[in-house]
Structures are given as structure tokens and as C-alpha cells.
Coordinates of C-alpha atoms in Angstrom, one line a residue:
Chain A
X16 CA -59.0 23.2 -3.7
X17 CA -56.1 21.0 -5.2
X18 CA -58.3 17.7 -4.4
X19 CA -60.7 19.4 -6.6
X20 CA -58.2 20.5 -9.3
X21 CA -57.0 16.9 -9.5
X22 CA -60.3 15.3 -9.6
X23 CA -61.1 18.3 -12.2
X24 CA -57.7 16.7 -14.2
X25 CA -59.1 13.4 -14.0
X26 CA -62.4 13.9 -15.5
X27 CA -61.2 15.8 -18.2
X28 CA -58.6 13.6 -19.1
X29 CA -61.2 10.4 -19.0
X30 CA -63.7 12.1 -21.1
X31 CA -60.4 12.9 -23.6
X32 CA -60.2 9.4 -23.5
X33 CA -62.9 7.7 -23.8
X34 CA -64.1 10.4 -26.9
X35 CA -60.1 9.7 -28.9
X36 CA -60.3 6.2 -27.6
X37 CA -62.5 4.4 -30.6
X38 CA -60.2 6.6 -33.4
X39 CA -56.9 6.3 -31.9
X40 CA -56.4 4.3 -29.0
X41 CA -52.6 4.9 -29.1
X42 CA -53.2 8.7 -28.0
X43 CA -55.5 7.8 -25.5
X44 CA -53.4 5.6 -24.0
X45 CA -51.1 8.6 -24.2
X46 CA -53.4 11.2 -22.2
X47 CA -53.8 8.8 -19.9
X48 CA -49.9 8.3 -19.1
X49 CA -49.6 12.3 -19.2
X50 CA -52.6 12.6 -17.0
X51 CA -51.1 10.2 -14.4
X52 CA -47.7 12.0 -14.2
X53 CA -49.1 14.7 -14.1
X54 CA -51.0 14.0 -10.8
X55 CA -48.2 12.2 -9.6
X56 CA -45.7 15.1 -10.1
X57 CA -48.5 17.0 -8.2
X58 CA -48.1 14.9 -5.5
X59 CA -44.7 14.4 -5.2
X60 CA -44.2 18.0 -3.5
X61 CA -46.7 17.3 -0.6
X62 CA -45.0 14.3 -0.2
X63 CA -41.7 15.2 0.0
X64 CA -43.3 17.8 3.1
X65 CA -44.3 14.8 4.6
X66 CA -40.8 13.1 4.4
X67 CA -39.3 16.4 5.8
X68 CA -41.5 16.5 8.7
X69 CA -40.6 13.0 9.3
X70 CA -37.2 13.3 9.2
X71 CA -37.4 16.3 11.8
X72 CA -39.2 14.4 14.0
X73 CA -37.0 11.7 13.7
X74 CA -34.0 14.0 14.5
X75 CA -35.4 15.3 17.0
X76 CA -36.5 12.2 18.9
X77 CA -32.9 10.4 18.2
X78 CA -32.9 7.5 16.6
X79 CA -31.4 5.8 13.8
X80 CA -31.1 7.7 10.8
X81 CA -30.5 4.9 8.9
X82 CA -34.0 3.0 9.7
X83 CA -35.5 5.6 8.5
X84 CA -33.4 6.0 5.6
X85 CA -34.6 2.4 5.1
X86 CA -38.0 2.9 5.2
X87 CA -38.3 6.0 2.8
X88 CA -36.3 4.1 0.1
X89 CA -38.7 1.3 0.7
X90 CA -41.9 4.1 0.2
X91 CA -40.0 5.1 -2.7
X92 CA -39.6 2.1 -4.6
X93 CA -43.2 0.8 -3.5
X94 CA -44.9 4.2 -5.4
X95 CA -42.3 4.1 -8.5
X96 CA -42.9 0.4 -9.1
X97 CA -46.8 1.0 -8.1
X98 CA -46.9 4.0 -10.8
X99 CA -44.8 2.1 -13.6
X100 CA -47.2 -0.7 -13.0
X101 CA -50.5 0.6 -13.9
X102 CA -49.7 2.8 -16.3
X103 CA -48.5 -0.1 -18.3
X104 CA -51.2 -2.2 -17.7
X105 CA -53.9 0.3 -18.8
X106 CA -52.0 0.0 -21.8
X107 CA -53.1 -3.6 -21.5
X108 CA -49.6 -5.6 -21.2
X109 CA -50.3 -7.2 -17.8
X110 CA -47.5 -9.4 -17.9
X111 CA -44.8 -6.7 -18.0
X112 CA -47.3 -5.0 -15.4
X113 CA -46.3 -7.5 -13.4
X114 CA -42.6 -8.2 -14.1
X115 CA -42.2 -4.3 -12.9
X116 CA -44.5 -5.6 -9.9
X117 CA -41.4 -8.6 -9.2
X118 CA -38.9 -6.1 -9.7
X119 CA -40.2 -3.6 -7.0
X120 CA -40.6 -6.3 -4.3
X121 CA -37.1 -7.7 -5.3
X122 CA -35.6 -4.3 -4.4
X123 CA -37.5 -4.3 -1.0
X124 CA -36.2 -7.6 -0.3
X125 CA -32.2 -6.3 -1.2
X126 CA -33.0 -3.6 1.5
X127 CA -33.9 -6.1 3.6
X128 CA -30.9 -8.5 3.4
X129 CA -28.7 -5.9 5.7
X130 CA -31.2 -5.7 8.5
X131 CA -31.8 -10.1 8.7
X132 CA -28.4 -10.7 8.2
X133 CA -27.7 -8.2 11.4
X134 CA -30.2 -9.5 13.1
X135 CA -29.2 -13.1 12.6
X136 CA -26.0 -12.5 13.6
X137 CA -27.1 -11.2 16.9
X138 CA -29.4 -14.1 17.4
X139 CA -26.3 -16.3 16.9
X140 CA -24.4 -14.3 19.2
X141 CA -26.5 -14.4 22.0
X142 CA -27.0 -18.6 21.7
X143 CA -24.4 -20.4 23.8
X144 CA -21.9 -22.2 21.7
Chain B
X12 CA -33.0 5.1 33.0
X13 CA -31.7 7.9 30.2
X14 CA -31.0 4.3 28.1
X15 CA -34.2 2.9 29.1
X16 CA -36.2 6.1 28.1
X17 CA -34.2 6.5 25.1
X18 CA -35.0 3.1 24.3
X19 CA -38.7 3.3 24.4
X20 CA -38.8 6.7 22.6
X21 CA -36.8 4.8 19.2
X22 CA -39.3 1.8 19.7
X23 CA -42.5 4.4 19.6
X24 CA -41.3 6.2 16.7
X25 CA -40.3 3.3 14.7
X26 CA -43.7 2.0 15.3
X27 CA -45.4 5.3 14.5
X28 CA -43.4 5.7 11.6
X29 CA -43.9 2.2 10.5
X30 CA -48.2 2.9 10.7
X31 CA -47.7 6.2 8.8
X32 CA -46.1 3.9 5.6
X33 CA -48.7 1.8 6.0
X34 CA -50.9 4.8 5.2
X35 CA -49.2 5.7 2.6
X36 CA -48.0 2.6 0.7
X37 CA -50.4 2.6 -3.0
X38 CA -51.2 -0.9 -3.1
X39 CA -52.3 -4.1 -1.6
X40 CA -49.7 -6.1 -3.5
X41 CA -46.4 -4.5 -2.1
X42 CA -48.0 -4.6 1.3
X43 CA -46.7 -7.7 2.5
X44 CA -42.9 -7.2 1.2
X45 CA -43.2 -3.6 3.4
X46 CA -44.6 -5.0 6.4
X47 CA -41.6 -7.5 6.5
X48 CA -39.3 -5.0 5.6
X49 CA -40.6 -2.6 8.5
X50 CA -41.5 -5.6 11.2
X51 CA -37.4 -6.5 10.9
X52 CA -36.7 -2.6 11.7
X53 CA -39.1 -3.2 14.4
X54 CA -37.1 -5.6 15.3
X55 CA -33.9 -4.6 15.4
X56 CA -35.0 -1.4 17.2
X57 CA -36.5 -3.9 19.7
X58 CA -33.0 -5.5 19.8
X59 CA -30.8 -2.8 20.3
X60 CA -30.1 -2.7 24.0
X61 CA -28.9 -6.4 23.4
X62 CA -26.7 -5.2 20.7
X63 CA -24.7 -2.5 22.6
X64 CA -24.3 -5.3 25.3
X65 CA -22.6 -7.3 22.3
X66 CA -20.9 -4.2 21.4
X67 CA -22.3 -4.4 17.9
X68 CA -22.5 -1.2 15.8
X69 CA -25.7 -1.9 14.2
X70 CA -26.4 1.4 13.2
X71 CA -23.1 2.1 11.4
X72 CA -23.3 -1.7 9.9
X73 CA -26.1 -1.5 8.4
X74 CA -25.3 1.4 6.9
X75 CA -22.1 0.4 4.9
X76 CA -23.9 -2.9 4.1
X77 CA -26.5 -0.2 2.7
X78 CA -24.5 2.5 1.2
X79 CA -22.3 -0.5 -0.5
X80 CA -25.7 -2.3 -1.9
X81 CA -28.5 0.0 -2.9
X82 CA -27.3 3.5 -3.2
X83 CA -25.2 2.8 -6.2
X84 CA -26.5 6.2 -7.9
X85 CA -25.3 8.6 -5.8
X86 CA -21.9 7.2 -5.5
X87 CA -20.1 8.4 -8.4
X88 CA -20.9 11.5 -7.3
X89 CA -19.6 11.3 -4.2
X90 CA -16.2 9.7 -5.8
X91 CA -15.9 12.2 -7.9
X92 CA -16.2 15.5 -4.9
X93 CA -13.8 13.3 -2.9
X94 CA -11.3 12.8 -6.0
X95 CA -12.3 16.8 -6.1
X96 CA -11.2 17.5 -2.9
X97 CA -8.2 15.1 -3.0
X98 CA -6.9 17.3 -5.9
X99 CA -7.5 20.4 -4.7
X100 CA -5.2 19.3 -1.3
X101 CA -2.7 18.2 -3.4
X102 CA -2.3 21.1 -5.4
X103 CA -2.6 23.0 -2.1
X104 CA 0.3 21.2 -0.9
X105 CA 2.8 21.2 -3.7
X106 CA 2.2 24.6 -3.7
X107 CA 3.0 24.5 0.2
X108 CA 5.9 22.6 -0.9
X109 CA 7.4 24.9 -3.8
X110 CA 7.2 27.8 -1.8
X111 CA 9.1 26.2 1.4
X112 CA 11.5 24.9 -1.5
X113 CA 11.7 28.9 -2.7
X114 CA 12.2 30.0 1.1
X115 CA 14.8 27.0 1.6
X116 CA 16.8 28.1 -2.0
X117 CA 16.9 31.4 -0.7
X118 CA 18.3 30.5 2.8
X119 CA 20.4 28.3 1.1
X120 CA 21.9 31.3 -1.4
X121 CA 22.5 33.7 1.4
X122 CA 24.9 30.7 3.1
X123 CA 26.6 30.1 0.1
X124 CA 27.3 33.6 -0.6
X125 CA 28.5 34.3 3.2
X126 CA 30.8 31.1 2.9
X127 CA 32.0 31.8 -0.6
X128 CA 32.9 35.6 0.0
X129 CA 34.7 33.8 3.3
X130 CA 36.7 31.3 0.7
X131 CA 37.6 33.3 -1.7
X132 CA 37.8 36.6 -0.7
X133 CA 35.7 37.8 -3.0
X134 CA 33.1 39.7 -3.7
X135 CA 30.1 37.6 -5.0
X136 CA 27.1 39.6 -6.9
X137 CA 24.4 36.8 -6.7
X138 CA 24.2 33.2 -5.6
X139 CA 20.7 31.3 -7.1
X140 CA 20.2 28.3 -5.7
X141 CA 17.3 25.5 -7.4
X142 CA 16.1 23.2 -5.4
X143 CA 13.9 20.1 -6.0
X144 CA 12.5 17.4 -3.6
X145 CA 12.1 14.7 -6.1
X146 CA 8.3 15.3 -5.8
X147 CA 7.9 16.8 -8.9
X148 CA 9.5 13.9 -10.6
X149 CA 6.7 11.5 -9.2
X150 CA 3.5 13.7 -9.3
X151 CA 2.4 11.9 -12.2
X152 CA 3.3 8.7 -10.0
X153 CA 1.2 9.7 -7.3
X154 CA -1.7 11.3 -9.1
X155 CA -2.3 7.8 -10.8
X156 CA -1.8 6.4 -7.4
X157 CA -5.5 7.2 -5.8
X158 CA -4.2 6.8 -2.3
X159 CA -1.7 10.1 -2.3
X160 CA -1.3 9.3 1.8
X161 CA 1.0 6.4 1.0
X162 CA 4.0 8.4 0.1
X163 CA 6.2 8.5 3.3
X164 CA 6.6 12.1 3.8
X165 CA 10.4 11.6 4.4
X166 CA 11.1 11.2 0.6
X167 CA 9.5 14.9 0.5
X168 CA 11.0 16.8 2.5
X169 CA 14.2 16.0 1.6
X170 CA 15.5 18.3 -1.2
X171 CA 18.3 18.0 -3.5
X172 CA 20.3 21.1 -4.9
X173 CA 19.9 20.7 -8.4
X174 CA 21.6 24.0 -9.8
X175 CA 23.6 27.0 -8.7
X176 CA 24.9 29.6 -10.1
X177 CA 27.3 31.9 -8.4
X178 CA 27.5 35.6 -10.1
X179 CA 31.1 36.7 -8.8
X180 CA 31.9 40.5 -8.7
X181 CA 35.3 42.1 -9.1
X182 CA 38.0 39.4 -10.4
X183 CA 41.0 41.9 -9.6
X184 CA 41.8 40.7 -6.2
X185 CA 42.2 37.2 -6.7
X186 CA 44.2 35.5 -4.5
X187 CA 46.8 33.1 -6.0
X188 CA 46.5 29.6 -4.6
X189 CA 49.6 27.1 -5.9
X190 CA 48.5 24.1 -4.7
X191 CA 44.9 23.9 -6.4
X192 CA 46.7 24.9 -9.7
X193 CA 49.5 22.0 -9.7
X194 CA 47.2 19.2 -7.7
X195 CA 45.0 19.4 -11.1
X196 CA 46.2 18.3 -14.3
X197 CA 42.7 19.1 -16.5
X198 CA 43.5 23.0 -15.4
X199 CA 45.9 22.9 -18.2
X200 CA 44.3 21.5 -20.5
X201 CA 41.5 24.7 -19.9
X202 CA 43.9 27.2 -20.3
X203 CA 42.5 28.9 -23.7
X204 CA 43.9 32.0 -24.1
X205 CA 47.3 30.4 -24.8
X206 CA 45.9 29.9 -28.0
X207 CA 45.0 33.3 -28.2
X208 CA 48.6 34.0 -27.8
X209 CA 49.2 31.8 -30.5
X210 CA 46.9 33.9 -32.8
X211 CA 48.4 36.9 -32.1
X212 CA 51.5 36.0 -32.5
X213 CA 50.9 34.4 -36.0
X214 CA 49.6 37.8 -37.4
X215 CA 52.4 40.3 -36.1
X216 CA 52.4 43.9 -38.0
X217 CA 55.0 45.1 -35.8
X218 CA 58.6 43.8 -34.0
X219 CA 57.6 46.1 -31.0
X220 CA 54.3 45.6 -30.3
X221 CA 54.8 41.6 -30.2
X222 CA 56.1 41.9 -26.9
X223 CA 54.0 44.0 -25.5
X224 CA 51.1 41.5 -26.6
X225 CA 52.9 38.6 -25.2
X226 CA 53.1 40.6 -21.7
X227 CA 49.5 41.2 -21.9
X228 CA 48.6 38.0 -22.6
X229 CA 50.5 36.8 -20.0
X230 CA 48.5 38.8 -17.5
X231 CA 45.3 37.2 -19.6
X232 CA 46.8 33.5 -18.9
X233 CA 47.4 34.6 -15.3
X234 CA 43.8 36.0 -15.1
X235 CA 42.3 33.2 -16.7
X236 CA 44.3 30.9 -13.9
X237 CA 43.0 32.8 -11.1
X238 CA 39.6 32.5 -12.4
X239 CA 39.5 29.0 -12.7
X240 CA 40.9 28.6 -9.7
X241 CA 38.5 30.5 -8.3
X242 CA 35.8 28.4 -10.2
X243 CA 37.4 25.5 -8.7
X244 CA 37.5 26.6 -5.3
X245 CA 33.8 27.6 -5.3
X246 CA 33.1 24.0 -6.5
X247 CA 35.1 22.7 -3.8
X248 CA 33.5 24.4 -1.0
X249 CA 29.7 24.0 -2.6
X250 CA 30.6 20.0 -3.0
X251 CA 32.1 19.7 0.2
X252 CA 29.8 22.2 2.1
X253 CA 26.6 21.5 0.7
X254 CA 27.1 18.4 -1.6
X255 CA 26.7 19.7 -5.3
X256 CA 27.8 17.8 -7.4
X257 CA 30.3 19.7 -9.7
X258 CA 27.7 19.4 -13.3
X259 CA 25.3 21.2 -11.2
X260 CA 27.6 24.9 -10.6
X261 CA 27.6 27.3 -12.6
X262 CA 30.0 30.1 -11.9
X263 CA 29.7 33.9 -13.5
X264 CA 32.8 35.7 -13.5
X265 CA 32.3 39.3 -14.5
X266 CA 34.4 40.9 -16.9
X267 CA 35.8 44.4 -15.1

């Protein structure tokens, strides 16, 4: 039922804009932001039950809070950066599009410094000097 | 074997969890920044028994080295709840402190009294004691200090008497105590009802009731004595007992 409402929101939203779109392309590229929050604010709920189920499990089972800490934030910054993206490029500004793109996988890199810098340490720990 | 099982169950759940991002990641172009990110997680999961037999707190490292890099938005927030708390304990304890400080002025008082009534021989209505530790003097020190921890807590608890005030009751009995009067020179110079004399005597209305003011005032002057020497005496003992400075007594003599 909410895969059809969504889909529903969709359709309605593309035949909005594809009627306004030869009048005023500004509020079409309007709907089309609103329609894409919209569905992402839908989602964001179910997602966040995914994320608690997650983080049960990974209570219950013991291990590192932290890695999984890790990868959320890195979920997290992929869908925000992912979302950002395209709505600026259907506005048509590819370049920026992209420059948001850089931005996201330069924040997954930071998160990664910690874990290489760890595990580079160990690596040099374990060779004989 | 609890390790070893242990072990395996963190490496199975960071895989499973590491599939389940694959699932949900939205595109193709972050994919290959994730599966780094994730593979090194793999990784150093894969690594761990090696890094408890270096005695490295991975775990806990990686999580400063996080909580100092990335999550730069929710610090403030906790700043500001520990400054919170850190407030709140302070005020908690100077409270601590001021009543202790009531309890020990109050202690303090009931001595006094006991040793004065002892000195003198006197009757003493009320003895208030103020005490201070110094503390309040540096609050505004140590509230601009953020680590409140520093201060040794022997500069606090050690107060100073800073005022007290002894009410005394019935001046009638006064014993009279030569020494005290001729060791000190300034006594003299206190002595103010001789000019009261003196202004009686300027205005007399009548031969015979000169004298008789003379004689009273005489008894006044003598009164007057005894009470300073009484005043004396009290700052005595307080400086020498409890070491009060003599600025900081204030004796009450009531009128009978």
C-alpha cells in the first residue's frame, strides 16, 4: 500500500511537471524538489526501523559499537549527498551535482582515516624492527 | 574458545552488516568509497585478536579519533550538559560548604560564650560568629577557571573568623582587673565620659547638686572602665584563643 502511494506521488507529481514545465520551468523544477523530499521524508521512518533493528542485533551479538557507528554515518552521508545530488542536477547544474558528489566521498574518506591509520599502526607493530 | 567464538560471531556480523549497506547504498558512484570504507572495518575486525595481543584498544581509539573528527555537531551540546552539570555540582557544593561554615560558626559561638562567661564572669546574651573559607572570594576565580577540580581542597576547608560579636548581659558584676587598666595607655585616651563630667560641670544650677553629679559620674567613669576592660579582656581571650584579629570583635554591652 505505501509502495503504491509513493508511486501514486510520483505520477502525479511528473504529470504536474511535465503540464507547468513549458510555462514555468522554475515551478516545475520546484514540484519536483518537493516531490523528492517528500518521498524521502517517507522513507526516512522505515529506515530509521532498519537502523534500530541493526543496532539491536548488534548489541546483542557484541561487537564494536563503534564499527557500526561507522558504517551508519557512512549510509548517512552516501543518501544525503546521493539526494542533494540529483535534485540539483534535474535542475540541470551538473557540475555542482557533482561537486556535492566530491564532497560526500571526501567525508567517507575522513571516516576512514581513523580505521587505516589503526590499522597501519598495527601492521607496523607486528613487523620486526 | 569463548574468544575464538566471540571472534567469529563480530567477523559474521560485520560481514552481514557490511552486505545489508551494500543493499542499501542509492548509487553506483559512492559504491566504491563504501566498499573501502566497510572492507577496512572488515579488516580490522579480522585483526582484532592480534590487537589485544598488542594490547591496543582499538575500539576506544577509534572512537576518540572519531568523536574528535566527524561528530563536530553534537559536541556543543554535550559541552554545554557537562558545563551544566559542572555548575550545578558546584552550587551543590558551596551550598555543602556554607552550611558546614553555618554549623562550624555555631560551634564556634557556643565555645566562645562558654570561655568568655569563664573569663569574665559574666553573663553573655549572644555570641555570632561569621565565618568565611576564602572560597567565596575566588568563585569568580574558579568559575572562569573550566577545571573547578584544580583547587586543592585544603585552601577550602580552612576558614577564617571574619566577625564576632559578643552581646554581654548584666554589666553590674564586673570584676575590676588593675593590671589590664595600667598595662594600656590608649584606655585613657577612651575614657569619654570624663567629658561628660566636664559638661556637667560647666552648666551648674546648683552648689549642691554639683557634687552629687561628680559622685555619679564617678561611678559612670568607673563603669565605663570596667566595661572596656571587659571589652578588652574578651579581645584578649578571642585573639589569643581563637585568633581574631581585634578589627574583627565587636562587643555589645547592655545598658541595665
Amino acid at each position: 500500500m505505501e509502495m503504491i502511494q509513493i508511486v501514486g506521488l510520483g505520477l502525479v507529481a511528473t504529470v504536474l511537471i511535465l503540464v507547468i514545465k513549458e510555462q514555468k520551468p522554475i515551478f516545475a523544477f520546484l514540484i519536483a524538489a518537493s516531490t523528492g523530499i517528500l518521498i524521502f521524508l517517507y522513507i526516512v521512518g522505515k529506515i530509521g526501523g532498519i537502523i534500530e533493528v541493526l543496532e539491536q542485533l548488534a548489541e546483542s551479538s557484541g561487537i564494536q559499537m563503534i564499527y557500526l557507528k561507522t558504517i551508519l554515518k557512512i549510509i548517512g552521508i552516501a543518501y544525503i549527498a546521493e539526494f542533494g545530488a540529483q535534485i540539483v542536477r534535474d535542475a540541470g547544474q551538473e557540475s555542482i551535482a557533482s561537486k556535492i558528489e566530491l564532497a560526500g566521498k571526501v567525508l567517507i574518506m575522513v571516516l576512514a582515516i581513523p580505521i587505516i591509520s589503526i590499522i597501519i599502526e598495527t601492521v607496523l607493530k607486528l613487523l620486526p624492527t | 574458545m569463548s574468544i575464538l567464538s566471540e571472534w567469529l560471531k563480530e567477523i559474521i556480523f560485520v560481514v552481514l552488516i557490511a552486505v545489508f549497506i551494500d543493499l542499501l547504498l542509492p548509487n553506483r558512484s559512492m559504491e566504491r568509497y563504501v566498499k573501502f570504507v566497510v572492507s577496512l572495518i572488515i579488516l580490522l575486525t579480522l585483526l582484532s585478536p592480534v590487537m589485544k595481543l598488542l594490547s591496543m584498544q582499538s575500539a576506544e581509539k577509534l572512537e576518540m579519533a572519531i568523536s574528535d573528527n566527524i561528530s563536530d555537531m553534537d559536541n556543543p551540546e554535550m559541552n554545554q550538559s557537562t558545563q551544566q552539570i559542572l555548575q550545578q555540582g558546584n552550587e551543590l557544593r558551596r551550598q555543602r560548604e556554607s552550611e558546614a561554615l553555618q554549623w562550624t560558626g555555631e560551634e564556634a559561638a557556643r565555645q566562645m560564650k562558654v570561655q568568655i562567661q569563664d573569663e569574665t564572669g559574666q553573663s553573655v546574651v549572644r555570641v555570632m560568629v561569621k565565618l568565611s573559607t576564602g572560597s567565596d572570594a575566588r568563585s569568580d576565580k574558579r568559575n572562569s577557571k573550566s577545571n573547578a577540580s584544580e583547587l586543592s581542597s585544603e585552601q577550602q576547608l580552612e576558614p577564617r573568623i571574619t566577625a564576632v560579636e559578643v552581646v554581654m548581659g548584666d554589666p553590674s558584676n564586673i570584676e575590676s582587673d588593675g593590671k589590664t587598666i595600667s598595662d594600656d595607655p590608649k584606655k585613657v585616651d577612651n575614657v569619654e565620659p570624663v567629658e561628660n563630667v566636664q559638661v556637667t560641670v560647666a552648666i551648674p544650677p546648683d552648689a549642691s547638686n554639683n557634687s552629687s553629679i561628680t559622685a555619679n559620674s564617678s561611678i559612670k567613669d568607673s563603669l565605663q572602665e570596667a566595661k572596656d576592660q571587659t571589652i578588652r579582656q574578651i579581645e584578649n581571650l578571642l585573639r589569643e584563643e581563637w585568633g581574631v584579629p581585634r578589627e574583627a570583635v565587636t562587643v555589645v554591652l547592655k545598658e541595665t
